Amino acid sequence: GAGVSQSPSNKVTEKGKDVELRCDPISGHTALYWYRQSLGQGLEFLIYFQGNSAPDKSGLPSDRFSAERTGGSVSTLTIQRTQQEDSAVYLCASSQLGSSGRARYFGAGTRLSVL
Amino acid sequence: TQLLEQSPQFLSIQEGENLTVYCNSSSVFSSLQWYRQEPGEGPVLLVTVVTGGEVKKLKRLTFQFGDARKDSSLHITAAQPGDTGLYLCAGGTTGNQFYFGTGTSLTVIP
C-alpha cells in the first residue's frame, strides 16, 4: 500500500479480555516499530523488528504484551488480559532500514479503550 | 528518565506570532529529526539534521541542530492555524538507538 495501515482504528474492550492490533507496513520496508502514546504525550517505544533478526522487545511493559511479524511484513501486537492502564493509542511505523537515522513512517494508530 | 526534553510542553499563540520550541539532552546524537502529529493521525517527518550547527528551512519553519549535537530548536515564523499539532523531536545515536522527545503541543488561534 501507499502508507502504513493499522487496524482497527478504534477498539473498545472490557478489562481482562485479549486484543490484537494489526499493522501493515509500507511495502519494501524492512524495519517495523510499535509505539504507545498516551493522550497528547510523547511516544513510548514497545518493540522493533528488523528483517529476520530477533526483535528488540526491550520496551514491552509486561509479559502481557507480545508481537510477531509474519513473512517480514504484517505485524500483530497482542495484549492479553487487558488492564485500564493499557488504554492508549498504539502506533506502528516502518522504515527502509533499521538504522537510527532513518525516517519513521507512521500509521494513524489504533485507539484502545479498556473499560 | 527522558533522554530528550522538549519545552515548552504546551504553547497557545495567536495567528501571526513567532515561536520557538526547544529539544534538549545531555547526550550526543548522530541525527535529530522533527515530526508533527495532527489529531487522529500518526507523526509525520518534517526534517532530519545530522551536522552540528546545521540549519534547515522549510517554508516558515527553521530547524537548528546544536553545535555539540545535544540539542535542537524549531522556530516558526508567522504561525498559521494549520501549524497546530504536536511537535516531536527524535534523536538517533551511533549505537542505533532512537529516542522521541516529550512533545510540544502547539495551538494557533485564528
JSON list of C-alpha atoms in Angstrom, two decimals:
[
{"chain": "A", "resi": 1, "resn": "GLY", "atom": "CA", "xyz": [0.00, 0.00, 0.00]},
{"chain": "A", "resi": 2, "resn": "ALA", "atom": "CA", "xyz": [0.96, 3.66, -0.18]},
{"chain": "A", "resi": 3, "resn": "GLY", "atom": "CA", "xyz": [1.35, 4.09, 3.55]},
{"chain": "A", "resi": 4, "resn": "VAL", "atom": "CA", "xyz": [1.36, 2.24, 6.83]},
{"chain": "A", "resi": 5, "resn": "SER", "atom": "CA", "xyz": [-2.06, 0.77, 7.53]},
{"chain": "A", "resi": 6, "resn": "GLN", "atom": "CA", "xyz": [-3.32, -0.08, 11.01]},
{"chain": "A", "resi": 7, "resn": "SER", "atom": "CA", "xyz": [-6.48, -1.83, 12.06]},
{"chain": "A", "resi": 8, "resn": "PRO", "atom": "CA", "xyz": [-8.79, -1.45, 13.78]},
{"chain": "A", "resi": 9, "resn": "SER", "atom": "CA", "xyz": [-8.71, 2.34, 14.08]},
{"chain": "A", "resi": 10, "resn": "ASN", "atom": "CA", "xyz": [-10.62, 2.11, 17.35]},
{"chain": "A", "resi": 11, "resn": "LYS", "atom": "CA", "xyz": [-11.03, -0.75, 19.78]},
{"chain": "A", "resi": 12, "resn": "VAL", "atom": "CA", "xyz": [-13.13, -0.80, 22.91]},
{"chain": "A", "resi": 13, "resn": "THR", "atom": "CA", "xyz": [-12.72, -3.81, 25.15]},
{"chain": "A", "resi": 14, "resn": "GLU", "atom": "CA", "xyz": [-13.51, -4.97, 28.63]},
{"chain": "A", "resi": 15, "resn": "LYS", "atom": "CA", "xyz": [-10.86, -5.36, 31.29]},
{"chain": "A", "resi": 16, "resn": "GLY", "atom": "CA", "xyz": [-9.40, -8.85, 31.20]},
{"chain": "A", "resi": 17, "resn": "LYS", "atom": "CA", "xyz": [-10.06, -9.51, 27.51]},
{"chain": "A", "resi": 18, "resn": "ASP", "atom": "CA", "xyz": [-7.31, -10.07, 24.93]},
{"chain": "A", "resi": 19, "resn": "VAL", "atom": "CA", "xyz": [-6.88, -7.75, 21.95]},
{"chain": "A", "resi": 20, "resn": "GLU", "atom": "CA", "xyz": [-4.95, -7.96, 18.69]},
{"chain": "A", "resi": 21, "resn": "LEU", "atom": "CA", "xyz": [-3.79, -4.91, 16.79]},
{"chain": "A", "resi": 22, "resn": "ARG", "atom": "CA", "xyz": [-2.62, -5.18, 13.21]},
{"chain": "A", "resi": 23, "resn": "CYS", "atom": "CA", "xyz": [-0.02, -3.24, 11.25]},
{"chain": "A", "resi": 24, "resn": "ASP", "atom": "CA", "xyz": [0.64, -3.46, 7.52]},
{"chain": "A", "resi": 25, "resn": "PRO", "atom": "CA", "xyz": [3.89, -1.58, 6.77]},
{"chain": "A", "resi": 26, "resn": "ILE", "atom": "CA", "xyz": [4.98, 0.14, 3.60]},
{"chain": "A", "resi": 27, "resn": "SER", "atom": "CA", "xyz": [5.99, -2.43, 1.00]},
{"chain": "A", "resi": 28, "resn": "GLY", "atom": "CA", "xyz": [9.75, -2.96, 0.98]},
{"chain": "A", "resi": 29, "resn": "HIS", "atom": "CA", "xyz": [10.35, -1.50, 4.42]},
{"chain": "A", "resi": 30, "resn": "THR", "atom": "CA", "xyz": [12.42, -3.96, 6.43]},
{"chain": "A", "resi": 31, "resn": "ALA", "atom": "CA", "xyz": [12.10, -2.28, 9.82]},
{"chain": "A", "resi": 32, "resn": "LEU", "atom": "CA", "xyz": [8.85, -2.13, 11.82]},
{"chain": "A", "resi": 33, "resn": "TYR", "atom": "CA", "xyz": [8.23, -0.43, 15.15]},
{"chain": "A", "resi": 34, "resn": "TRP", "atom": "CA", "xyz": [5.41, -0.34, 17.67]},
{"chain": "A", "resi": 35, "resn": "TYR", "atom": "CA", "xyz": [4.93, 2.66, 19.97]},
{"chain": "A", "resi": 36, "resn": "ARG", "atom": "CA", "xyz": [2.36, 3.60, 22.58]},
{"chain": "A", "resi": 37, "resn": "GLN", "atom": "CA", "xyz": [1.11, 7.13, 23.08]},
{"chain": "A", "resi": 38, "resn": "SER", "atom": "CA", "xyz": [-0.99, 8.37, 25.95]},
{"chain": "A", "resi": 39, "resn": "LEU", "atom": "CA", "xyz": [-3.25, 11.37, 25.35]},
{"chain": "A", "resi": 40, "resn": "GLY", "atom": "CA", "xyz": [-1.22, 14.21, 23.86]},
{"chain": "A", "resi": 41, "resn": "GLN", "atom": "CA", "xyz": [2.05, 12.77, 25.13]},
{"chain": "A", "resi": 42, "resn": "GLY", "atom": "CA", "xyz": [5.27, 11.60, 23.56]},
{"chain": "A", "resi": 43, "resn": "LEU", "atom": "CA", "xyz": [5.88, 8.15, 22.18]},
{"chain": "A", "resi": 44, "resn": "GLU", "atom": "CA", "xyz": [6.80, 5.13, 24.29]},
{"chain": "A", "resi": 45, "resn": "PHE", "atom": "CA", "xyz": [8.83, 2.53, 22.38]},
{"chain": "A", "resi": 46, "resn": "LEU", "atom": "CA", "xyz": [7.47, -1.01, 22.63]},
{"chain": "A", "resi": 47, "resn": "ILE", "atom": "CA", "xyz": [9.15, -3.32, 20.11]},
{"chain": "A", "resi": 48, "resn": "TYR", "atom": "CA", "xyz": [11.24, -3.24, 16.94]},
{"chain": "A", "resi": 49, "resn": "PHE", "atom": "CA", "xyz": [11.58, -5.76, 14.11]},
{"chain": "A", "resi": 50, "resn": "GLN", "atom": "CA", "xyz": [14.42, -5.62, 11.59]},
{"chain": "A", "resi": 51, "resn": "GLY", "atom": "CA", "xyz": [14.39, -8.15, 8.77]},
{"chain": "A", "resi": 52, "resn": "ASN", "atom": "CA", "xyz": [14.93, -11.68, 10.03]},
{"chain": "A", "resi": 53, "resn": "SER", "atom": "CA", "xyz": [16.79, -10.62, 13.15]},
{"chain": "A", "resi": 54, "resn": "ALA", "atom": "CA", "xyz": [15.46, -11.31, 16.63]},
{"chain": "A", "resi": 55, "resn": "PRO", "atom": "CA", "xyz": [13.15, -8.46, 17.63]},
{"chain": "A", "resi": 56, "resn": "ASP", "atom": "CA", "xyz": [14.14, -5.84, 20.20]},
{"chain": "A", "resi": 57, "resn": "LYS", "atom": "CA", "xyz": [11.49, -6.35, 22.87]},
{"chain": "A", "resi": 58, "resn": "SER", "atom": "CA", "xyz": [13.10, -4.09, 25.44]},
{"chain": "A", "resi": 59, "resn": "GLY", "atom": "CA", "xyz": [10.18, -1.65, 25.54]},
{"chain": "A", "resi": 60, "resn": "LEU", "atom": "CA", "xyz": [7.37, -4.10, 26.23]},
{"chain": "A", "resi": 61, "resn": "PRO", "atom": "CA", "xyz": [5.88, -3.04, 29.61]},
{"chain": "A", "resi": 62, "resn": "SER", "atom": "CA", "xyz": [4.89, -6.52, 30.80]},
{"chain": "A", "resi": 63, "resn": "ASP", "atom": "CA", "xyz": [4.64, -10.14, 29.70]},
{"chain": "A", "resi": 64, "resn": "ARG", "atom": "CA", "xyz": [1.00, -9.49, 28.76]},
{"chain": "A", "resi": 65, "resn": "PHE", "atom": "CA", "xyz": [2.34, -7.75, 25.66]},
{"chain": "A", "resi": 66, "resn": "SER", "atom": "CA", "xyz": [3.70, -9.66, 22.70]},
{"chain": "A", "resi": 67, "resn": "ALA", "atom": "CA", "xyz": [4.17, -9.06, 19.00]},
{"chain": "A", "resi": 68, "resn": "GLU", "atom": "CA", "xyz": [5.02, -11.02, 15.93]},
{"chain": "A", "resi": 69, "resn": "ARG", "atom": "CA", "xyz": [5.83, -10.21, 12.36]},
{"chain": "A", "resi": 70, "resn": "THR", "atom": "CA", "xyz": [4.97, -12.80, 9.75]},
{"chain": "A", "resi": 71, "resn": "GLY", "atom": "CA", "xyz": [6.87, -13.10, 6.49]},
{"chain": "A", "resi": 72, "resn": "GLY", "atom": "CA", "xyz": [8.74, -9.90, 7.18]},
{"chain": "A", "resi": 73, "resn": "SER", "atom": "CA", "xyz": [5.64, -7.84, 6.51]},
{"chain": "A", "resi": 74, "resn": "VAL", "atom": "CA", "xyz": [2.44, -7.67, 8.56]},
{"chain": "A", "resi": 75, "resn": "SER", "atom": "CA", "xyz": [2.79, -7.40, 12.32]},
{"chain": "A", "resi": 76, "resn": "THR", "atom": "CA", "xyz": [0.34, -8.13, 15.13]},
{"chain": "A", "resi": 77, "resn": "LEU", "atom": "CA", "xyz": [0.59, -6.68, 18.63]},
{"chain": "A", "resi": 78, "resn": "THR", "atom": "CA", "xyz": [-1.27, -8.76, 21.20]},
{"chain": "A", "resi": 79, "resn": "ILE", "atom": "CA", "xyz": [-2.25, -7.58, 24.66]},
{"chain": "A", "resi": 80, "resn": "GLN", "atom": "CA", "xyz": [-3.53, -10.30, 26.96]},
{"chain": "A", "resi": 81, "resn": "ARG", "atom": "CA", "xyz": [-5.77, -9.73, 29.96]},
{"chain": "A", "resi": 82, "resn": "THR", "atom": "CA", "xyz": [-6.09, -6.02, 29.21]},
{"chain": "A", "resi": 83, "resn": "GLN", "atom": "CA", "xyz": [-6.00, -3.51, 32.05]},
{"chain": "A", "resi": 84, "resn": "GLN", "atom": "CA", "xyz": [-7.35, 0.03, 32.16]},
{"chain": "A", "resi": 85, "resn": "GLU", "atom": "CA", "xyz": [-3.81, 1.43, 32.11]},
{"chain": "A", "resi": 86, "resn": "ASP", "atom": "CA", "xyz": [-3.36, -0.18, 28.67]},
{"chain": "A", "resi": 87, "resn": "SER", "atom": "CA", "xyz": [-5.74, 2.43, 27.23]},
{"chain": "A", "resi": 88, "resn": "ALA", "atom": "CA", "xyz": [-3.75, 4.50, 24.74]},
{"chain": "A", "resi": 89, "resn": "VAL", "atom": "CA", "xyz": [-3.10, 4.98, 21.04]},
{"chain": "A", "resi": 90, "resn": "TYR", "atom": "CA", "xyz": [-0.88, 2.26, 19.62]},
{"chain": "A", "resi": 91, "resn": "LEU", "atom": "CA", "xyz": [1.19, 3.48, 16.68]},
{"chain": "A", "resi": 92, "resn": "CYS", "atom": "CA", "xyz": [3.04, 1.38, 14.16]},
{"chain": "A", "resi": 93, "resn": "ALA", "atom": "CA", "xyz": [5.85, 2.73, 11.99]},
{"chain": "A", "resi": 94, "resn": "SER", "atom": "CA", "xyz": [8.10, 1.33, 9.31]},
{"chain": "A", "resi": 95, "resn": "SER", "atom": "CA", "xyz": [11.36, 2.42, 7.73]},
{"chain": "A", "resi": 96, "resn": "GLN", "atom": "CA", "xyz": [13.53, 1.29, 4.86]},
{"chain": "A", "resi": 97, "resn": "LEU", "atom": "CA", "xyz": [16.37, 0.25, 7.11]},
{"chain": "A", "resi": 98, "resn": "GLY", "atom": "CA", "xyz": [16.71, -0.13, 10.83]},
{"chain": "A", "resi": 99, "resn": "SER", "atom": "CA", "xyz": [19.42, 2.43, 11.38]},
{"chain": "A", "resi": 100, "resn": "SER", "atom": "CA", "xyz": [18.77, 5.19, 13.86]},
{"chain": "A", "resi": 101, "resn": "GLY", "atom": "CA", "xyz": [18.79, 7.97, 11.28]},
{"chain": "A", "resi": 102, "resn": "ARG", "atom": "CA", "xyz": [16.09, 6.53, 9.06]},
{"chain": "A", "resi": 103, "resn": "ALA", "atom": "CA", "xyz": [12.75, 8.33, 8.93]},
{"chain": "A", "resi": 104, "resn": "ARG", "atom": "CA", "xyz": [9.87, 6.52, 10.51]},
{"chain": "A", "resi": 105, "resn": "TYR", "atom": "CA", "xyz": [6.61, 6.42, 8.53]},
{"chain": "A", "resi": 106, "resn": "PHE", "atom": "CA", "xyz": [3.67, 6.09, 10.87]},
{"chain": "A", "resi": 107, "resn": "GLY", "atom": "CA", "xyz": [0.20, 4.71, 10.58]},
{"chain": "A", "resi": 108, "resn": "ALA", "atom": "CA", "xyz": [-2.79, 6.58, 12.01]},
{"chain": "A", "resi": 109, "resn": "GLY", "atom": "CA", "xyz": [-2.80, 4.33, 15.06]},
{"chain": "A", "resi": 110, "resn": "THR", "atom": "CA", "xyz": [-5.28, 2.19, 16.94]},
{"chain": "A", "resi": 111, "resn": "ARG", "atom": "CA", "xyz": [-7.04, 3.90, 19.81]},
{"chain": "A", "resi": 112, "resn": "LEU", "atom": "CA", "xyz": [-7.56, 1.28, 22.53]},
{"chain": "A", "resi": 113, "resn": "SER", "atom": "CA", "xyz": [-10.04, 1.89, 25.31]},
{"chain": "A", "resi": 114, "resn": "VAL", "atom": "CA", "xyz": [-10.23, -0.62, 28.14]},
{"chain": "A", "resi": 115, "resn": "LEU", "atom": "CA", "xyz": [-13.38, -0.29, 30.21]},
{"chain": "B", "resi": 1, "resn": "THR", "atom": "CA", "xyz": [14.17, 9.35, 32.70]},
{"chain": "B", "resi": 2, "resn": "GLN", "atom": "CA", "xyz": [13.51, 11.13, 29.43]},
{"chain": "B", "resi": 3, "resn": "LEU", "atom": "CA", "xyz": [16.56, 11.42, 27.22]},
{"chain": "B", "resi": 4, "resn": "LEU", "atom": "CA", "xyz": [15.11, 14.27, 25.16]},
{"chain": "B", "resi": 5, "resn": "GLU", "atom": "CA", "xyz": [13.26, 17.03, 26.97]},
{"chain": "B", "resi": 6, "resn": "GLN", "atom": "CA", "xyz": [11.12, 19.45, 24.99]},
{"chain": "B", "resi": 7, "resn": "SER", "atom": "CA", "xyz": [9.99, 22.88, 26.09]},
{"chain": "B", "resi": 8, "resn": "PRO", "atom": "CA", "xyz": [7.51, 24.28, 26.36]},
{"chain": "B", "resi": 9, "resn": "GLN", "atom": "CA", "xyz": [5.16, 21.35, 26.83]},
{"chain": "B", "resi": 10, "resn": "PHE", "atom": "CA", "xyz": [2.14, 23.41, 25.78]},
{"chain": "B", "resi": 11, "resn": "LEU", "atom": "CA", "xyz": [2.01, 26.58, 23.69]},
{"chain": "B", "resi": 12, "resn": "SER", "atom": "CA", "xyz": [-1.02, 28.62, 22.64]},
{"chain": "B", "resi": 13, "resn": "ILE", "atom": "CA", "xyz": [-0.44, 31.65, 20.44]},
{"chain": "B", "resi": 14, "resn": "GLN", "atom": "CA", "xyz": [-2.29, 33.99, 18.09]},
{"chain": "B", "resi": 15, "resn": "GLU", "atom": "CA", "xyz": [-2.05, 33.65, 14.34]},
{"chain": "B", "resi": 16, "resn": "GLY", "atom": "CA", "xyz": [0.88, 35.65, 13.00]},
{"chain": "B", "resi": 17, "resn": "GLU", "atom": "CA", "xyz": [3.08, 35.33, 16.07]},
{"chain": "B", "resi": 18, "resn": "ASN", "atom": "CA", "xyz": [6.51, 33.71, 16.10]},
{"chain": "B", "resi": 19, "resn": "LEU", "atom": "CA", "xyz": [7.51, 30.84, 18.37]},
{"chain": "B", "resi": 20, "resn": "THR", "atom": "CA", "xyz": [10.43, 28.58, 19.21]},
{"chain": "B", "resi": 21, "resn": "VAL", "atom": "CA", "xyz": [10.34, 25.02, 20.52]},
{"chain": "B", "resi": 22, "resn": "TYR", "atom": "CA", "xyz": [13.39, 23.51, 22.19]},
{"chain": "B", "resi": 23, "resn": "CYS", "atom": "CA", "xyz": [14.65, 19.95, 22.34]},
{"chain": "B", "resi": 24, "resn": "ASN", "atom": "CA", "xyz": [17.44, 19.36, 24.87]},
{"chain": "B", "resi": 25, "resn": "SER", "atom": "CA", "xyz": [19.54, 16.44, 26.02]},
{"chain": "B", "resi": 26, "resn": "SER", "atom": "CA", "xyz": [22.76, 15.68, 27.85]},
{"chain": "B", "resi": 27, "resn": "SER", "atom": "CA", "xyz": [23.51, 13.02, 25.25]},
{"chain": "B", "resi": 28, "resn": "VAL", "atom": "CA", "xyz": [25.08, 13.40, 21.83]},
{"chain": "B", "resi": 29, "resn": "PHE", "atom": "CA", "xyz": [23.05, 12.33, 18.81]},
{"chain": "B", "resi": 30, "resn": "SER", "atom": "CA", "xyz": [24.22, 11.44, 15.32]},
{"chain": "B", "resi": 31, "resn": "SER", "atom": "CA", "xyz": [20.94, 12.66, 13.86]},
{"chain": "B", "resi": 32, "resn": "LEU", "atom": "CA", "xyz": [17.96, 14.65, 15.01]},
{"chain": "B", "resi": 33, "resn": "GLN", "atom": "CA", "xyz": [14.50, 14.58, 13.47]},
{"chain": "B", "resi": 34, "resn": "TRP", "atom": "CA", "xyz": [11.40, 16.69, 13.95]},
{"chain": "B", "resi": 35, "resn": "TYR", "atom": "CA", "xyz": [7.89, 15.30, 13.45]},
{"chain": "B", "resi": 36, "resn": "ARG", "atom": "CA", "xyz": [4.46, 16.94, 13.53]},
{"chain": "B", "resi": 37, "resn": "GLN", "atom": "CA", "xyz": [1.40, 15.00, 14.58]},
{"chain": "B", "resi": 38, "resn": "GLU", "atom": "CA", "xyz": [-2.14, 16.17, 13.95]},
{"chain": "B", "resi": 39, "resn": "PRO", "atom": "CA", "xyz": [-5.12, 14.83, 15.96]},
{"chain": "B", "resi": 40, "resn": "GLY", "atom": "CA", "xyz": [-6.09, 11.33, 14.92]},
{"chain": "B", "resi": 41, "resn": "GLU", "atom": "CA", "xyz": [-3.02, 10.84, 12.78]},
{"chain": "B", "resi": 42, "resn": "GLY", "atom": "CA", "xyz": [0.46, 9.46, 13.20]},
{"chain": "B", "resi": 43, "resn": "PRO", "atom": "CA", "xyz": [3.55, 11.69, 13.35]},
{"chain": "B", "resi": 44, "resn": "VAL", "atom": "CA", "xyz": [4.89, 12.94, 10.02]},
{"chain": "B", "resi": 45, "resn": "LEU", "atom": "CA", "xyz": [8.56, 13.67, 9.47]},
{"chain": "B", "resi": 46, "resn": "LEU", "atom": "CA", "xyz": [9.39, 17.34, 8.86]},
{"chain": "B", "resi": 47, "resn": "VAL", "atom": "CA", "xyz": [13.18, 17.32, 8.74]},
{"chain": "B", "resi": 48, "resn": "THR", "atom": "CA", "xyz": [16.36, 15.43, 9.58]},
{"chain": "B", "resi": 49, "resn": "VAL", "atom": "CA", "xyz": [19.56, 17.20, 10.66]},
{"chain": "B", "resi": 50, "resn": "VAL", "atom": "CA", "xyz": [22.87, 15.40, 11.02]},
{"chain": "B", "resi": 51, "resn": "THR", "atom": "CA", "xyz": [25.64, 18.01, 11.28]},
{"chain": "B", "resi": 52, "resn": "GLY", "atom": "CA", "xyz": [26.39, 20.09, 14.36]},
{"chain": "B", "resi": 53, "resn": "GLY", "atom": "CA", "xyz": [25.34, 23.70, 13.74]},
{"chain": "B", "resi": 54, "resn": "GLU", "atom": "CA", "xyz": [23.22, 22.73, 10.76]},
{"chain": "B", "resi": 55, "resn": "VAL", "atom": "CA", "xyz": [20.26, 24.95, 9.92]},
{"chain": "B", "resi": 56, "resn": "LYS", "atom": "CA", "xyz": [17.44, 23.84, 7.65]},
{"chain": "B", "resi": 57, "resn": "LYS", "atom": "CA", "xyz": [14.47, 25.85, 6.49]},
{"chain": "B", "resi": 58, "resn": "LEU", "atom": "CA", "xyz": [11.10, 24.52, 5.41]},
{"chain": "B", "resi": 59, "resn": "LYS", "atom": "CA", "xyz": [8.94, 27.48, 4.35]},
{"chain": "B", "resi": 60, "resn": "ARG", "atom": "CA", "xyz": [8.18, 29.29, 7.64]},
{"chain": "B", "resi": 61, "resn": "LEU", "atom": "CA", "xyz": [9.88, 26.64, 9.79]},
{"chain": "B", "resi": 62, "resn": "THR", "atom": "CA", "xyz": [13.57, 26.87, 10.70]},
{"chain": "B", "resi": 63, "resn": "PHE", "atom": "CA", "xyz": [15.34, 23.94, 12.33]},
{"chain": "B", "resi": 64, "resn": "GLN", "atom": "CA", "xyz": [18.72, 24.12, 14.02]},
{"chain": "B", "resi": 65, "resn": "PHE", "atom": "CA", "xyz": [20.97, 21.37, 15.37]},
{"chain": "B", "resi": 66, "resn": "GLY", "atom": "CA", "xyz": [23.25, 22.47, 18.20]},
{"chain": "B", "resi": 67, "resn": "ASP", "atom": "CA", "xyz": [26.99, 22.65, 17.63]},
{"chain": "B", "resi": 68, "resn": "ALA", "atom": "CA", "xyz": [27.56, 19.84, 20.13]},
{"chain": "B", "resi": 69, "resn": "ARG", "atom": "CA", "xyz": [24.69, 17.79, 18.66]},
{"chain": "B", "resi": 70, "resn": "LYS", "atom": "CA", "xyz": [22.93, 17.63, 22.03]},
{"chain": "B", "resi": 71, "resn": "ASP", "atom": "CA", "xyz": [20.08, 19.99, 21.35]},
{"chain": "B", "resi": 72, "resn": "SER", "atom": "CA", "xyz": [17.85, 21.37, 18.62]},
{"chain": "B", "resi": 73, "resn": "SER", "atom": "CA", "xyz": [15.31, 24.09, 18.08]},
{"chain": "B", "resi": 74, "resn": "LEU", "atom": "CA", "xyz": [12.34, 24.64, 15.83]},
{"chain": "B", "resi": 75, "resn": "HIS", "atom": "CA", "xyz": [11.35, 28.22, 15.04]},
{"chain": "B", "resi": 76, "resn": "ILE", "atom": "CA", "xyz": [8.06, 29.05, 13.32]},
{"chain": "B", "resi": 77, "resn": "THR", "atom": "CA", "xyz": [7.59, 32.48, 11.79]},
{"chain": "B", "resi": 78, "resn": "ALA", "atom": "CA", "xyz": [4.11, 33.99, 11.43]},
{"chain": "B", "resi": 79, "resn": "ALA", "atom": "CA", "xyz": [2.30, 30.94, 12.77]},
{"chain": "B", "resi": 80, "resn": "GLN", "atom": "CA", "xyz": [-0.84, 29.78, 10.98]},
{"chain": "B", "resi": 81, "resn": "PRO", "atom": "CA", "xyz": [-3.76, 27.70, 12.33]},
{"chain": "B", "resi": 82, "resn": "GLY", "atom": "CA", "xyz": [-2.54, 24.88, 10.09]},
{"chain": "B", "resi": 83, "resn": "ASP", "atom": "CA", "xyz": [0.63, 24.71, 12.21]},
{"chain": "B", "resi": 84, "resn": "THR", "atom": "CA", "xyz": [-1.45, 23.41, 15.12]},
{"chain": "B", "resi": 85, "resn": "GLY", "atom": "CA", "xyz": [-0.32, 19.99, 16.30]},
{"chain": "B", "resi": 86, "resn": "LEU", "atom": "CA", "xyz": [2.04, 18.02, 18.48]},
{"chain": "B", "resi": 87, "resn": "TYR", "atom": "CA", "xyz": [5.70, 18.58, 17.62]},
{"chain": "B", "resi": 88, "resn": "LEU", "atom": "CA", "xyz": [8.09, 15.78, 18.47]},
{"chain": "B", "resi": 89, "resn": "CYS", "atom": "CA", "xyz": [11.85, 15.75, 18.24]},
{"chain": "B", "resi": 90, "resn": "ALA", "atom": "CA", "xyz": [13.63, 12.42, 17.93]},
{"chain": "B", "resi": 91, "resn": "GLY", "atom": "CA", "xyz": [17.32, 11.59, 18.21]},
{"chain": "B", "resi": 92, "resn": "GLY", "atom": "CA", "xyz": [19.33, 8.73, 16.81]},
{"chain": "B", "resi": 93, "resn": "THR", "atom": "CA", "xyz": [22.66, 7.54, 18.20]},
{"chain": "B", "resi": 94, "resn": "THR", "atom": "CA", "xyz": [25.62, 5.83, 16.62]},
{"chain": "B", "resi": 95, "resn": "GLY", "atom": "CA", "xyz": [24.67, 2.80, 18.71]},
{"chain": "B", "resi": 96, "resn": "ASN", "atom": "CA", "xyz": [21.48, 2.51, 16.66]},
{"chain": "B", "resi": 97, "resn": "GLN", "atom": "CA", "xyz": [19.27, 3.73, 19.49]},
{"chain": "B", "resi": 98, "resn": "PHE", "atom": "CA", "xyz": [16.40, 6.11, 18.75]},
{"chain": "B", "resi": 99, "resn": "TYR", "atom": "CA", "xyz": [14.51, 8.26, 21.22]},
{"chain": "B", "resi": 100, "resn": "PHE", "atom": "CA", "xyz": [11.47, 10.50, 20.92]},
{"chain": "B", "resi": 101, "resn": "GLY", "atom": "CA", "xyz": [11.17, 13.72, 22.89]},
{"chain": "B", "resi": 102, "resn": "THR", "atom": "CA", "xyz": [8.44, 14.56, 25.38]},
{"chain": "B", "resi": 103, "resn": "GLY", "atom": "CA", "xyz": [6.47, 16.58, 22.82]},
{"chain": "B", "resi": 104, "resn": "THR", "atom": "CA", "xyz": [5.22, 20.17, 22.46]},
{"chain": "B", "resi": 105, "resn": "SER", "atom": "CA", "xyz": [1.53, 20.75, 21.84]},
{"chain": "B", "resi": 106, "resn": "LEU", "atom": "CA", "xyz": [1.02, 23.89, 19.76]},
{"chain": "B", "resi": 107, "resn": "THR", "atom": "CA", "xyz": [-2.31, 25.64, 19.26]},
{"chain": "B", "resi": 108, "resn": "VAL", "atom": "CA", "xyz": [-2.51, 28.58, 16.86]},
{"chain": "B", "resi": 109, "resn": "ILE", "atom": "CA", "xyz": [-5.62, 30.65, 17.41]},
{"chain": "B", "resi": 110, "resn": "PRO", "atom": "CA", "xyz": [-7.12, 32.33, 14.32]}
]
